[in-house]
Coordinates of C-alpha atoms in Angstrom, one line a residue:
M979 CA -10.8 -3.2 65.4
T980 CA -9.4 -4.1 62.0
D981 CA -11.6 -5.9 59.6
P982 CA -9.5 -8.8 58.1
T983 CA -11.6 -8.7 55.0
A984 CA -9.7 -5.5 54.0
E985 CA -6.5 -7.5 53.7
A986 CA -5.6 -9.9 50.9
W987 CA -7.1 -13.3 51.6
P988 CA -4.3 -15.8 51.7
E989 CA -4.5 -18.6 49.1
P990 CA -2.2 -21.7 49.4
P991 CA -0.2 -22.2 46.3
L992 CA -1.8 -24.6 43.7
A993 CA 1.6 -26.1 43.1
G994 CA 4.8 -25.4 45.0
A995 CA 7.2 -26.5 47.7
E996 CA 5.9 -28.4 50.7
A997 CA 6.7 -25.6 53.2
A998 CA 4.8 -23.1 51.1
A999 CA 1.8 -25.4 50.9
I1000 CA 1.7 -26.1 54.7
L1001 CA 2.2 -22.4 55.6
G1002 CA -0.4 -21.4 53.0
A1003 CA -3.0 -23.8 54.5
L1004 CA -2.2 -22.5 58.0
E1005 CA -2.4 -18.8 57.0
R1006 CA -5.8 -19.5 55.3
R1007 CA -7.1 -21.1 58.5
R1008 CA -5.8 -18.2 60.6
A1009 CA -7.4 -15.7 58.2
A1010 CA -10.7 -17.6 58.4
S1011 CA -10.6 -17.6 62.2
A1012 CA -9.8 -13.9 62.2
W1013 CA -12.7 -13.1 59.9
K1014 CA -15.2 -15.2 61.9
C1015 CA -14.2 -13.3 65.0
S1016 CA -14.0 -9.8 63.5
C1017 CA -16.1 -6.8 64.0
L1018 CA -18.0 -8.1 67.0
D1019 CA -18.5 -6.5 70.3
A1020 CA -18.0 -8.2 73.7
A1021 CA -21.5 -9.7 73.6
G1022 CA -20.8 -11.2 70.1
L1023 CA -17.5 -12.7 71.3
R1024 CA -19.3 -14.2 74.4
A1025 CA -22.2 -15.7 72.5
T1026 CA -22.7 -19.5 72.8
L1027 CA -24.8 -21.9 70.8
G1028 CA -27.0 -24.6 72.3
S1029 CA -25.5 -26.3 75.3
S1030 CA -21.9 -25.6 74.3
T1031 CA -19.9 -23.1 76.3
I1032 CA -17.5 -22.4 73.4
T1033 CA -17.5 -18.7 72.4
L1034 CA -15.7 -16.9 69.6
G1035 CA -13.7 -15.0 72.2
G1036 CA -12.8 -18.3 73.8
L1037 CA -11.6 -19.7 70.5
L1038 CA -9.4 -16.7 69.9
K1039 CA -7.8 -17.1 73.3
H1040 CA -7.5 -20.8 72.9
L1041 CA -5.8 -20.5 69.5
A1042 CA -3.4 -17.9 70.9
H1043 CA -2.5 -20.3 73.7
V1044 CA -2.0 -23.1 71.2
E1045 CA 0.2 -20.9 69.0
D1046 CA 2.4 -19.9 71.9
C1047 CA 2.5 -23.3 73.5
H1048 CA 3.5 -25.2 70.3
F1049 CA 6.4 -22.9 69.6
A1050 CA 7.6 -22.0 73.1
R1051 CA 7.3 -25.5 74.6
L1052 CA 7.6 -27.9 71.7
W1053 CA 9.9 -26.0 69.4
L1054 CA 12.1 -23.8 71.7
G1055 CA 11.9 -26.0 74.8
S1056 CA 11.1 -23.0 76.9
P1057 CA 8.3 -22.2 79.3
V1058 CA 5.2 -20.6 77.8
G1059 CA 5.2 -17.0 78.8
A1060 CA 2.4 -14.6 80.0
P1061 CA -0.5 -14.9 80.4
W1062 CA -0.3 -18.7 80.1
D1063 CA 2.3 -19.2 82.8
A1064 CA -0.1 -17.9 85.5
V1065 CA -2.5 -20.8 85.0
D1066 CA -2.2 -24.5 85.7
G1067 CA -3.6 -26.0 82.5
C1068 CA -4.0 -29.4 84.0
S1069 CA -6.3 -28.3 86.8
T1070 CA -8.2 -25.8 84.6
P1071 CA -8.2 -27.4 81.1
D1072 CA -10.8 -25.0 79.7
R1073 CA -9.4 -21.9 81.3
D1074 CA -8.8 -20.2 77.9
H1075 CA -12.4 -20.6 76.9
R1076 CA -13.9 -19.5 80.2
S1077 CA -11.5 -16.6 81.0
A1078 CA -12.0 -15.0 77.6
A1079 CA -15.3 -13.6 78.9
E1080 CA -13.2 -11.4 81.2
D1081 CA -11.3 -9.9 78.3
T1082 CA -12.2 -7.1 76.0
P1083 CA -12.5 -7.8 72.2
E1084 CA -9.4 -5.6 71.7
A1085 CA -7.4 -7.6 74.2
L1086 CA -8.5 -10.9 72.7
H1087 CA -7.6 -9.8 69.2
T1088 CA -4.3 -8.4 70.4
L1089 CA -3.4 -11.5 72.3
W1090 CA -4.1 -13.7 69.2
R1091 CA -2.3 -11.5 66.7
G1092 CA 0.7 -11.3 69.1
A1093 CA 0.8 -15.1 69.3
V1094 CA 0.6 -15.5 65.6
A1095 CA 3.4 -12.9 65.0
R1096 CA 5.6 -14.8 67.5
S1097 CA 4.8 -18.1 65.7
R1098 CA 5.6 -16.6 62.3
A1099 CA 8.9 -15.3 63.5
V1100 CA 9.9 -18.7 64.9
V1101 CA 8.9 -20.5 61.8
D1102 CA 10.7 -18.0 59.5
E1103 CA 13.9 -18.5 61.5
A1104 CA 13.5 -22.3 61.6
L1105 CA 12.9 -22.5 57.9
G1106 CA 15.9 -20.4 57.2
A1107 CA 18.1 -22.6 59.4
G1108 CA 17.2 -26.0 58.0
G1109 CA 13.6 -26.3 56.9
L1110 CA 10.7 -28.6 57.8
D1111 CA 13.0 -31.5 58.9
R1112 CA 14.5 -29.6 61.8
L1113 CA 13.5 -31.0 65.2
G1114 CA 12.2 -29.1 68.1
A1115 CA 13.9 -28.9 71.5
C1116 CA 11.2 -30.6 73.6
A1117 CA 11.6 -34.4 73.9
T1118 CA 9.0 -36.9 74.8
R1119 CA 9.6 -39.5 77.5
S1120 CA 10.9 -41.9 74.8
G1121 CA 13.3 -39.2 73.6
E1122 CA 11.5 -38.3 70.4
R1123 CA 11.4 -34.6 69.3
P1124 CA 8.7 -33.1 67.1
G1125 CA 9.7 -31.9 63.7
L1126 CA 8.7 -28.4 62.4
R1127 CA 6.5 -30.2 59.8
R1128 CA 4.5 -32.0 62.6
I1129 CA 4.1 -28.8 64.6
L1130 CA 2.8 -26.9 61.6
L1131 CA 0.4 -29.6 60.6
D1132 CA -0.8 -29.8 64.2
L1133 CA -1.6 -26.1 64.0
V1134 CA -3.5 -26.5 60.7
E1135 CA -5.5 -29.3 62.4
E1136 CA -6.2 -27.2 65.5
Y1137 CA -7.6 -24.3 63.4
A1138 CA -9.5 -26.6 61.1
R1139 CA -11.0 -28.4 64.1
H1140 CA -12.5 -25.2 65.4
A1141 CA -13.6 -23.8 62.1
G1142 CA -17.0 -25.4 62.4
H1143 CA -17.5 -24.1 65.9
A1144 CA -16.7 -20.6 64.6
D1145 CA -19.0 -20.9 61.6
L1146 CA -22.0 -22.0 63.7
I1147 CA -21.5 -19.5 66.5
R1148 CA -20.9 -16.5 64.1
A1149 CA -24.0 -17.4 62.1
S1150 CA -26.1 -17.5 65.3
V1151 CA -24.7 -14.0 66.3
D1152 CA -25.4 -12.0 63.2
G1153 CA -26.0 -14.4 60.3
L1154 CA -22.5 -14.1 58.8
T1155 CA -21.8 -17.3 56.8
G1156 CA -19.4 -18.5 54.3
E1157 CA -15.9 -19.9 53.9
D1158 CA -14.3 -16.7 52.7
P1159 CA -15.0 -13.1 53.3
P1160 CA -16.5 -11.2 50.3
R1161 CA -13.9 -10.1 47.8

């Protein structure tokens, strides 16, 4: 398993274009999630804290699902592919979190990295073809379509929302704390 601390830690630009700032914030949150879930065995990825059932492995799988869903369904207007297409999300809303216990650490990291790579490719293409103001293919009942800006900001929010979970769980597993990995 690759230790993400060996890679350059992404830093959003202090000043720059809006797309660079949004993508910088998203990449920083992705890197923080990868770091909090790195170098753990299956038991570490399955650890819970208190009465919560959230695990680091469950967070990785959930974030992979969110990445794939946002860009397949909202942006491209296509069905979400495997492994998400085999599960009815409405009848099993916490399936990502629960089913992660069945997956190996390598499979969870591979699933998440693959989803992030697909998202990055879609974003690169969309930015090259019109920027943040482009609209996704999926329309709401009222006919509104999400813009790329909104989808990216929703992803930043999703990662940030789970950052505290990851911090607390990881600290309970092996004491690792901090916002950034050691330089």
